[in-house]
PDB file with one MODEL, atoms N, CA, C and O in Angstrom:
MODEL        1
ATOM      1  N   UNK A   1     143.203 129.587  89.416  1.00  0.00           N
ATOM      2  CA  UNK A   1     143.000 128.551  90.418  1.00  0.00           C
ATOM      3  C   UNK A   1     141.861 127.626  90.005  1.00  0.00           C
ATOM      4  O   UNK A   1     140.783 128.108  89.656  1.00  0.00           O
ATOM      5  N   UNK A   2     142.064 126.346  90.033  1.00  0.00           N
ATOM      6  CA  UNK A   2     140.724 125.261  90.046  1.00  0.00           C
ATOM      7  C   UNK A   2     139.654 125.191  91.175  1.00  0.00           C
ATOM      8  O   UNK A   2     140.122 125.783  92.148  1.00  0.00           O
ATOM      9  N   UNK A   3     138.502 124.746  91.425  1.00  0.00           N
ATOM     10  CA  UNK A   3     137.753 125.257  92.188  1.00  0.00           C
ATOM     11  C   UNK A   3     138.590 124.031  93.589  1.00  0.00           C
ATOM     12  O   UNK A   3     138.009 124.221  94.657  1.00  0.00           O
ATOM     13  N   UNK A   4     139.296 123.353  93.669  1.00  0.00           N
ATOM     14  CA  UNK A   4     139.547 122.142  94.416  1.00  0.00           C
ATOM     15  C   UNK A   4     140.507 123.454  95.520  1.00  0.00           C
ATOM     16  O   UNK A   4     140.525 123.628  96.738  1.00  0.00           O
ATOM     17  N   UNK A   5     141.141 124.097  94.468  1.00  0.00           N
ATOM     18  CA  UNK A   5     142.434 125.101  95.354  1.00  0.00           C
ATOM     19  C   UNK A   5     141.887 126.065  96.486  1.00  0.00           C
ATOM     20  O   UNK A   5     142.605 126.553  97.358  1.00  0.00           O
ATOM     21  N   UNK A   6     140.456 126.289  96.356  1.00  0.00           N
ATOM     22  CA  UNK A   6     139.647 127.441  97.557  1.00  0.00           C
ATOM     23  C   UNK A   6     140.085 126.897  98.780  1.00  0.00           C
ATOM     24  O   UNK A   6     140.614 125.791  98.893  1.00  0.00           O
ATOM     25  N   UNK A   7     139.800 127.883  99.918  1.00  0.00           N
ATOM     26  CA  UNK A   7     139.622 127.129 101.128  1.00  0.00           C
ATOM     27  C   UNK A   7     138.229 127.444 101.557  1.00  0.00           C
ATOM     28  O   UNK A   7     137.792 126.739 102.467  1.00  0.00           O
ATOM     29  N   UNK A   8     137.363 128.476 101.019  1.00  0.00           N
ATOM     30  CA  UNK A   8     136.387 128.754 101.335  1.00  0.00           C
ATOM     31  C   UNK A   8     135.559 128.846 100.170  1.00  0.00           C
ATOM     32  O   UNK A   8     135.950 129.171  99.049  1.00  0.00           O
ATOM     33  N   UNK A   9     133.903 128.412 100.637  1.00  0.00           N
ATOM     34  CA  UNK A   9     132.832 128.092  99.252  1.00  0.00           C
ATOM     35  C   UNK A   9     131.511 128.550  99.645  1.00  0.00           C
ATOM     36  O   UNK A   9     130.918 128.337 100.702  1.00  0.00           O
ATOM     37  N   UNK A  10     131.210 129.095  98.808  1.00  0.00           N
ATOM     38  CA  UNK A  10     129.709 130.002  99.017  1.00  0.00           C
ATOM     39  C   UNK A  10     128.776 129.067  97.719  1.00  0.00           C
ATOM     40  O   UNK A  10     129.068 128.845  96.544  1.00  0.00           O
ATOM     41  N   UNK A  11     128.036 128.825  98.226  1.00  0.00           N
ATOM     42  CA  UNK A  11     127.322 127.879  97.526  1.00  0.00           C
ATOM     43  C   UNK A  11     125.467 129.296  97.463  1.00  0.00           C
ATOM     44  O   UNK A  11     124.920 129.770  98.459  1.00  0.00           O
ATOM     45  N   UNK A  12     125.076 129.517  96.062  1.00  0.00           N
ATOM     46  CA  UNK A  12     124.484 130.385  95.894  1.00  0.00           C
ATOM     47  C   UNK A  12     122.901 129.420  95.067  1.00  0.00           C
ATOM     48  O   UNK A  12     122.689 128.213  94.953  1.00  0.00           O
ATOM     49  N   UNK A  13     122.292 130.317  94.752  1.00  0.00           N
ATOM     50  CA  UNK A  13     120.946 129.444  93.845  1.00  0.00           C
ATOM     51  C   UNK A  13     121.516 129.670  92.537  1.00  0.00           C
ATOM     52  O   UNK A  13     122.008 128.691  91.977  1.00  0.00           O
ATOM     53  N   UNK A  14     121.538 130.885  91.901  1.00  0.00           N
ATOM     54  CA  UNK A  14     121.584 130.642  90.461  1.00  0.00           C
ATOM     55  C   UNK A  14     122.760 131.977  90.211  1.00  0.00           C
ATOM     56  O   UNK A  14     122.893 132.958  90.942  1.00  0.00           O
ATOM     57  N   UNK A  15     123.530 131.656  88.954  1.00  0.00           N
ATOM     58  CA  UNK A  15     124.136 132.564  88.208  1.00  0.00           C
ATOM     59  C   UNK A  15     124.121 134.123  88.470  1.00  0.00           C
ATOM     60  O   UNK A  15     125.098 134.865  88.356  1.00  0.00           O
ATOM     61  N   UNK A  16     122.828 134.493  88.845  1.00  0.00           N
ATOM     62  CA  UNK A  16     123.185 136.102  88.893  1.00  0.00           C
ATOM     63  C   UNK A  16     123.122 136.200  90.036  1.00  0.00           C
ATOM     64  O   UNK A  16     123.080 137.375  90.403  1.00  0.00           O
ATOM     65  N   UNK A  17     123.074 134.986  91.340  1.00  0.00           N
ATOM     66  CA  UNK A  17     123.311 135.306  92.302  1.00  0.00           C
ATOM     67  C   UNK A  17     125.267 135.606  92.468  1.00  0.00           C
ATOM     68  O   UNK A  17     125.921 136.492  93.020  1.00  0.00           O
ATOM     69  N   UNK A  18     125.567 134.618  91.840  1.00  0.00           N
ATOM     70  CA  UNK A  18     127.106 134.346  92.206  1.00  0.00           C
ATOM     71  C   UNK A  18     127.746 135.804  91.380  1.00  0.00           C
ATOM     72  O   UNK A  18     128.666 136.467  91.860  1.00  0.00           O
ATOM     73  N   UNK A  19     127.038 136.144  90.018  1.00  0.00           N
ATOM     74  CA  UNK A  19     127.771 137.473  90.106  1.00  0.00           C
ATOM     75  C   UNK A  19     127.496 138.784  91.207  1.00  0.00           C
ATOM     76  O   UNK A  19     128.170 139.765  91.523  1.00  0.00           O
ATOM     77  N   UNK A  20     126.391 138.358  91.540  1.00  0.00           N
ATOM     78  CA  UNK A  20     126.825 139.432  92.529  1.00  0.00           C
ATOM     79  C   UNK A  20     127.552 139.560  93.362  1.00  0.00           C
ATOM     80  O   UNK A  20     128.189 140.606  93.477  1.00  0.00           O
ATOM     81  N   UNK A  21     127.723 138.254  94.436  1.00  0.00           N
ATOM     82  CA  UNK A  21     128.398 137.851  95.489  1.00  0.00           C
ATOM     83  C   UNK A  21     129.805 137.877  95.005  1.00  0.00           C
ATOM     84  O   UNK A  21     130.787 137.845  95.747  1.00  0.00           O
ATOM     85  N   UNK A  22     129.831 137.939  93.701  1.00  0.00           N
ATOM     86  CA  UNK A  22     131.463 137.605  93.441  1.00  0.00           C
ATOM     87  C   UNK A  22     132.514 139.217  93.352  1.00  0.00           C
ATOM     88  O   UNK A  22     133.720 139.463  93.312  1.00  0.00           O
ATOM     89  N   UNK A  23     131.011 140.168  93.352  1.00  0.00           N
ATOM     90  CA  UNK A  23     131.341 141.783  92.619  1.00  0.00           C
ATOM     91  C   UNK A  23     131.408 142.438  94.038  1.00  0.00           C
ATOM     92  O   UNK A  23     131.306 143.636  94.302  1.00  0.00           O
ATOM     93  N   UNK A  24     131.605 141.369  94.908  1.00  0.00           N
ATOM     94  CA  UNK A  24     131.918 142.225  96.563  1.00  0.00           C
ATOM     95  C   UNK A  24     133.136 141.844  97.769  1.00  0.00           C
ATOM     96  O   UNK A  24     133.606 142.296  98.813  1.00  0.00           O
ATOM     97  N   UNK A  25     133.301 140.446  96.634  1.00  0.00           N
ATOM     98  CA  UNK A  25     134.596 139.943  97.641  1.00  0.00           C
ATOM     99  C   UNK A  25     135.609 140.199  96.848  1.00  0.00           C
ATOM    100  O   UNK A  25     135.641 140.286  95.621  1.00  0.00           O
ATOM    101  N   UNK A  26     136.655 140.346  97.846  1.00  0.00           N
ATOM    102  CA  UNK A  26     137.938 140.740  98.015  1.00  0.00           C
ATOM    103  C   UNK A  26     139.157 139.950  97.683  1.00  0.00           C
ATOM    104  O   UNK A  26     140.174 140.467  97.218  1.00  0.00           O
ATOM    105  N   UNK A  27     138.977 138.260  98.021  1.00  0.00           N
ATOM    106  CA  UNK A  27     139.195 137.247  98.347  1.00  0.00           C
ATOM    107  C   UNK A  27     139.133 136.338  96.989  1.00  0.00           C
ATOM    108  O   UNK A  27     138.150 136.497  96.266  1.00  0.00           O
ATOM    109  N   UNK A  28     139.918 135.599  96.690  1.00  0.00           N
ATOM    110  CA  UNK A  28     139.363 134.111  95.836  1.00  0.00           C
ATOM    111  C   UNK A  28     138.659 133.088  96.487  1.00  0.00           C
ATOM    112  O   UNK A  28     139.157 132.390  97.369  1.00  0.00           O
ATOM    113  N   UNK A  29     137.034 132.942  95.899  1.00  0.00           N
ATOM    114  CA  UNK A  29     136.236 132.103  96.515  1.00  0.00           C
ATOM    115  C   UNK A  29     135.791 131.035  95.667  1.00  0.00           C
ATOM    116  O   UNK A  29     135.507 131.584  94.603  1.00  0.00           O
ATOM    117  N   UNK A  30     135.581 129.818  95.567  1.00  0.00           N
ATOM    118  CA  UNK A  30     134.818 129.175  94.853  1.00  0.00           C
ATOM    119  C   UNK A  30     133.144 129.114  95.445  1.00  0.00           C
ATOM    120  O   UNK A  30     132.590 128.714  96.469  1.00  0.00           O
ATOM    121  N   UNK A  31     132.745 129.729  94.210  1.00  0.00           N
ATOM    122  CA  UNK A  31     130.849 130.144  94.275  1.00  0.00           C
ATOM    123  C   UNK A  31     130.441 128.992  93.236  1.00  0.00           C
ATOM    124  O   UNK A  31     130.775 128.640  92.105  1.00  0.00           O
ATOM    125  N   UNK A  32     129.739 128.684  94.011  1.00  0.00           N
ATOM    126  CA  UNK A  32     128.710 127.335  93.351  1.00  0.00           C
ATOM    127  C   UNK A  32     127.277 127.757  93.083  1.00  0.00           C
ATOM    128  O   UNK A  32     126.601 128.185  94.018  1.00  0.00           O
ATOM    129  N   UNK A  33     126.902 127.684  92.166  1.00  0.00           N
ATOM    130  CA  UNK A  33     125.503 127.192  92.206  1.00  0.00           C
ATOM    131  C   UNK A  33     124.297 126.005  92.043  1.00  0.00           C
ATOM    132  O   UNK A  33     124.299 125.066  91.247  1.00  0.00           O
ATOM    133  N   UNK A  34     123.321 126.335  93.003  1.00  0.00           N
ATOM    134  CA  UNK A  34     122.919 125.086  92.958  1.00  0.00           C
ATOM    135  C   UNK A  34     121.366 124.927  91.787  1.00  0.00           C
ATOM    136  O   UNK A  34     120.559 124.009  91.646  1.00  0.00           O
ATOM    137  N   UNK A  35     121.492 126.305  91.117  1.00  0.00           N
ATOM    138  CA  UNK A  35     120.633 126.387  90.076  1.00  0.00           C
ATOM    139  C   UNK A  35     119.206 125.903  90.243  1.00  0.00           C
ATOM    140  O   UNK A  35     118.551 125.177  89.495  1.00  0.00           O
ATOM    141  N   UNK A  36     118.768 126.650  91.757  1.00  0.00           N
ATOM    142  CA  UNK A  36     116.869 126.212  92.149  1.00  0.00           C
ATOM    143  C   UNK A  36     117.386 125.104  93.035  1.00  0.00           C
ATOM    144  O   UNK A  36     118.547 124.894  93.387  1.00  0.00           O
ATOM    145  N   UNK A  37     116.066 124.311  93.377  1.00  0.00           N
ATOM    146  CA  UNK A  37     116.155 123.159  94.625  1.00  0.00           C
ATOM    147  C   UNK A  37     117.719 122.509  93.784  1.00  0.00           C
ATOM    148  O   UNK A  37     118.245 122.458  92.673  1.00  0.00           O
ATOM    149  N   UNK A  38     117.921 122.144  95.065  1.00  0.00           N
ATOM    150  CA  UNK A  38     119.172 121.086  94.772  1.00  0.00           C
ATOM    151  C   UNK A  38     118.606 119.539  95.366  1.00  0.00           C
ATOM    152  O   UNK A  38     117.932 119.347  96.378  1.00  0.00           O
ATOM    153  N   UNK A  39     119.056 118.650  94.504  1.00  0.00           N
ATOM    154  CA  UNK A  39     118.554 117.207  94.732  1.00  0.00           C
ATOM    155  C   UNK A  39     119.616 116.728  96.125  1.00  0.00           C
ATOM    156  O   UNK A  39     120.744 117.096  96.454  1.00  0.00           O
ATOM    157  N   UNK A  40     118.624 115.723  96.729  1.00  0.00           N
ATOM    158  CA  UNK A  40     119.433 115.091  97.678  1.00  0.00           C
ATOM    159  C   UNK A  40     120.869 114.132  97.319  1.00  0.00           C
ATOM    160  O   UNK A  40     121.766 113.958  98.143  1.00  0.00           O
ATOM    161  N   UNK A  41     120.870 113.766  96.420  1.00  0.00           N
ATOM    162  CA  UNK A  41     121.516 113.210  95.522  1.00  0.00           C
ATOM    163  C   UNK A  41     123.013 114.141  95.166  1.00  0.00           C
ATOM    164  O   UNK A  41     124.080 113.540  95.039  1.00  0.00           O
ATOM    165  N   UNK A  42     122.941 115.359  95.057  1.00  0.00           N
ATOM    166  CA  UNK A  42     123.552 115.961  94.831  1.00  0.00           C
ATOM    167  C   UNK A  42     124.098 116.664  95.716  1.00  0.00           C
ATOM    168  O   UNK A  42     125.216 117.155  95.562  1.00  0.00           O
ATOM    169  N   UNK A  43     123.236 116.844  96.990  1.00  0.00           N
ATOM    170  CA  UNK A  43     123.602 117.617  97.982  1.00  0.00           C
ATOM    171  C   UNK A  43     124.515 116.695  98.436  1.00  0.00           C
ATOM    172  O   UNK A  43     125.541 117.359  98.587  1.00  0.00           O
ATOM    173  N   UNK A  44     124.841 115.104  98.866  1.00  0.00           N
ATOM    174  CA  UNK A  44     125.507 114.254  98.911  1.00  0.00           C
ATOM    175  C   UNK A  44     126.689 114.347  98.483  1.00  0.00           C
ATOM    176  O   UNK A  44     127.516 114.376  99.395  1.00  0.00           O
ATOM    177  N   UNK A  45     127.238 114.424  97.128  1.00  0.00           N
ATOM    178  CA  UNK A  45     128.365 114.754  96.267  1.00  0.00           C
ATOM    179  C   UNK A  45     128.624 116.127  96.871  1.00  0.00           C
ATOM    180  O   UNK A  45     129.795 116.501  96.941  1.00  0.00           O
ATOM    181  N   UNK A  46     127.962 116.662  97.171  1.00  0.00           N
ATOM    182  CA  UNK A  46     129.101 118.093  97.535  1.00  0.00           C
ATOM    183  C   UNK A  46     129.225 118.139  98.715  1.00  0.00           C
ATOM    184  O   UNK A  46     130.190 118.885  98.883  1.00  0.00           O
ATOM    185  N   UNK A  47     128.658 117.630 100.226  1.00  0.00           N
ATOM    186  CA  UNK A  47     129.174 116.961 101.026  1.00  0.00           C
ATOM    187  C   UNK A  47     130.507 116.314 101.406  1.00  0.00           C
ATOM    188  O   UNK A  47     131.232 116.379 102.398  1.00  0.00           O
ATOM    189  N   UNK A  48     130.566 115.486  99.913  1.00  0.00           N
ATOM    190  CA  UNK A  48     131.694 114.864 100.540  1.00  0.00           C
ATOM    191  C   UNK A  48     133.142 115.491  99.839  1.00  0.00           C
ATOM    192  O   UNK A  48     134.294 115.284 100.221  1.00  0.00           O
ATOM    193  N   UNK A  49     132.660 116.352  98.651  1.00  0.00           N
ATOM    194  CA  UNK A  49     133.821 117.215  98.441  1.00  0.00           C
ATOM    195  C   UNK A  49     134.255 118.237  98.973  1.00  0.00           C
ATOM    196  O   UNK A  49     135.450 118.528  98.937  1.00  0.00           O
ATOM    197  N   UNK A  50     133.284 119.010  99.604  1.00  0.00           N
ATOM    198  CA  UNK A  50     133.526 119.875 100.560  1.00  0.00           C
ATOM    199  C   UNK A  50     134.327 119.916 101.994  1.00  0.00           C
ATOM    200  O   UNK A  50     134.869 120.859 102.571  1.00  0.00           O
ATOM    201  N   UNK A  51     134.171 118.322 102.400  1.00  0.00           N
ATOM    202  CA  UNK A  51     134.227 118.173 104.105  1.00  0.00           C
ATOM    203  C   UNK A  51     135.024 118.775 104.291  1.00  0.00           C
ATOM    204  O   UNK A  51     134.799 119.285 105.389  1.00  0.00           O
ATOM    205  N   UNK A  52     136.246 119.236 103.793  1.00  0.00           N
ATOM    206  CA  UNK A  52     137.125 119.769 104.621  1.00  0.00           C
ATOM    207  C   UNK A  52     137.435 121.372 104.655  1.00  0.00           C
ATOM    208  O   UNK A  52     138.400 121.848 105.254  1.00  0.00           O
ATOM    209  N   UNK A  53     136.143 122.397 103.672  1.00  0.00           N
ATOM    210  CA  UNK A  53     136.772 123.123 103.416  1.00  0.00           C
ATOM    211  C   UNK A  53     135.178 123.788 104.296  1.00  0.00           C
ATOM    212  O   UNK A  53     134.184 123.242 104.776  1.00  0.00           O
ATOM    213  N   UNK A  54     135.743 125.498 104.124  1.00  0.00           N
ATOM    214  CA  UNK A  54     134.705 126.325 104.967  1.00  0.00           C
ATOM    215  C   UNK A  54     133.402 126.453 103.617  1.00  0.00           C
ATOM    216  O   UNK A  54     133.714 126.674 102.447  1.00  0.00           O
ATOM    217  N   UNK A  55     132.100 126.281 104.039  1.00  0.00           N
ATOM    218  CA  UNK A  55     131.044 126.210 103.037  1.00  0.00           C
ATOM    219  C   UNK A  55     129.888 127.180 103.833  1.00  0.00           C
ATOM    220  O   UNK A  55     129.282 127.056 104.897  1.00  0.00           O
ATOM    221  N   UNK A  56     129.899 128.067 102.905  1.00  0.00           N
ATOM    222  CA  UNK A  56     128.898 129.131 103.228  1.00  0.00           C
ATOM    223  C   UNK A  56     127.444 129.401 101.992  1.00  0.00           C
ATOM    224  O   UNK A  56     127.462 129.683 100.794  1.00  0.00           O
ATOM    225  N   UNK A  57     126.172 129.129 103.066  1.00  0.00           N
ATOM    226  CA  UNK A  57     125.120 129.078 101.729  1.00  0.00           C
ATOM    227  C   UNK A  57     124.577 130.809 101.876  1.00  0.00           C
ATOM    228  O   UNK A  57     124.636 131.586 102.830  1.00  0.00           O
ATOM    229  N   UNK A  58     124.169 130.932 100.801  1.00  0.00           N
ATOM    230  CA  UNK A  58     123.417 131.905 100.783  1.00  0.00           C
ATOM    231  C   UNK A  58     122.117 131.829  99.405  1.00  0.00           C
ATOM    232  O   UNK A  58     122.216 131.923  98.182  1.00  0.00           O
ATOM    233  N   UNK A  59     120.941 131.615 100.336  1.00  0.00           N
ATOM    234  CA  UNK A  59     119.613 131.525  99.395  1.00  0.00           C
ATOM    235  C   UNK A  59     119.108 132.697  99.943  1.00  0.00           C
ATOM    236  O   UNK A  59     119.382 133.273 100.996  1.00  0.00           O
ATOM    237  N   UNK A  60     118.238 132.983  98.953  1.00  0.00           N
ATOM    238  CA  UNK A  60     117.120 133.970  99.035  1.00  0.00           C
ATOM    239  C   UNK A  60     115.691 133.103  99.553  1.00  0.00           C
ATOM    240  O   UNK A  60     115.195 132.018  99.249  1.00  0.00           O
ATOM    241  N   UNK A  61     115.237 134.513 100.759  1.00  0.00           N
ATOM    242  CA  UNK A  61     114.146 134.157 101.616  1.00  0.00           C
ATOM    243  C   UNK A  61     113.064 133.740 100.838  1.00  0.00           C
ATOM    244  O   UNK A  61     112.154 134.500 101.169  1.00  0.00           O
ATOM    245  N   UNK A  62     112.639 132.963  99.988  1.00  0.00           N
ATOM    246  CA  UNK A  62     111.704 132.560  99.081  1.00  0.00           C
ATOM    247  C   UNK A  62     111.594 130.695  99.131  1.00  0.00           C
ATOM    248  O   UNK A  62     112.448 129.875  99.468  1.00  0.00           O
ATOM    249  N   UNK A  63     110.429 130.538  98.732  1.00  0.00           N
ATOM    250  CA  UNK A  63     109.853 129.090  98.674  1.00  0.00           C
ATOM    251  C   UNK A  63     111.189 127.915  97.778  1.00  0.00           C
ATOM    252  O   UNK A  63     111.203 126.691  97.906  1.00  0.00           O
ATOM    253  N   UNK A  64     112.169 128.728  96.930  1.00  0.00           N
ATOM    254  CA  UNK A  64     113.100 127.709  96.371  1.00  0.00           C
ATOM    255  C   UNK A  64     114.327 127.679  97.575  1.00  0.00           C
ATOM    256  O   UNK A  64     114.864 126.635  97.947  1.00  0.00           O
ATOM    257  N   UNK A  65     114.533 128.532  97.905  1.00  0.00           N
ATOM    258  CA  UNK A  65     115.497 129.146  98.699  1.00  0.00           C
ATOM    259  C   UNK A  65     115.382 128.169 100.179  1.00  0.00           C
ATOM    260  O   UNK A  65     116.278 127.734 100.902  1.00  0.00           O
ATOM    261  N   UNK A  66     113.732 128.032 100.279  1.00  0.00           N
ATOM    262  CA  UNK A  66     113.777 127.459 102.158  1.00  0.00           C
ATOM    263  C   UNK A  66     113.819 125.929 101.664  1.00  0.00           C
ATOM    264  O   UNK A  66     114.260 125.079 102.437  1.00  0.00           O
ATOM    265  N   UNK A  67     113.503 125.679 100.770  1.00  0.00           N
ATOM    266  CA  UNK A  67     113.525 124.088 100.283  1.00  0.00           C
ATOM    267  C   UNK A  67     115.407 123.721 100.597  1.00  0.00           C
ATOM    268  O   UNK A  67     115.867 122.605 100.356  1.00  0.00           O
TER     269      UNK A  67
ENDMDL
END
């Protein structure tokens, strides 16, 4: 599947977050990362690719994470 085909998206910080998250679902998900702060700029672009689909974040309770 291409990541466009999900209906649901977990948007993570970095790489060994998404393997983990990926080593517990059941499901085909498209996991993103946003690799540390994500720019406003960017948060924009995935906004508008997302709108229609279910988008789930998961950061860690830390100073990159609450940014």
């Amino acid at each position: 599947m291409e990541w466009g085909e999900f209906d649901k998206v977990i948007i993570v910080e970095g790489s060994s977050d998404r393997k983990k998250v990926a080593s517990v679902l059941n499901e085909d998900v498209d996991i993103r990362c946003t690799n540390g702060t994500i720019s406003l700029t960017k948060l924009d672009e995935l906004v508008d690719e997302l709108m229609e689909r279910d988008v789930y974040l998961l950061f860690d309770a830390d100073e990159s994470g609450e940014k």
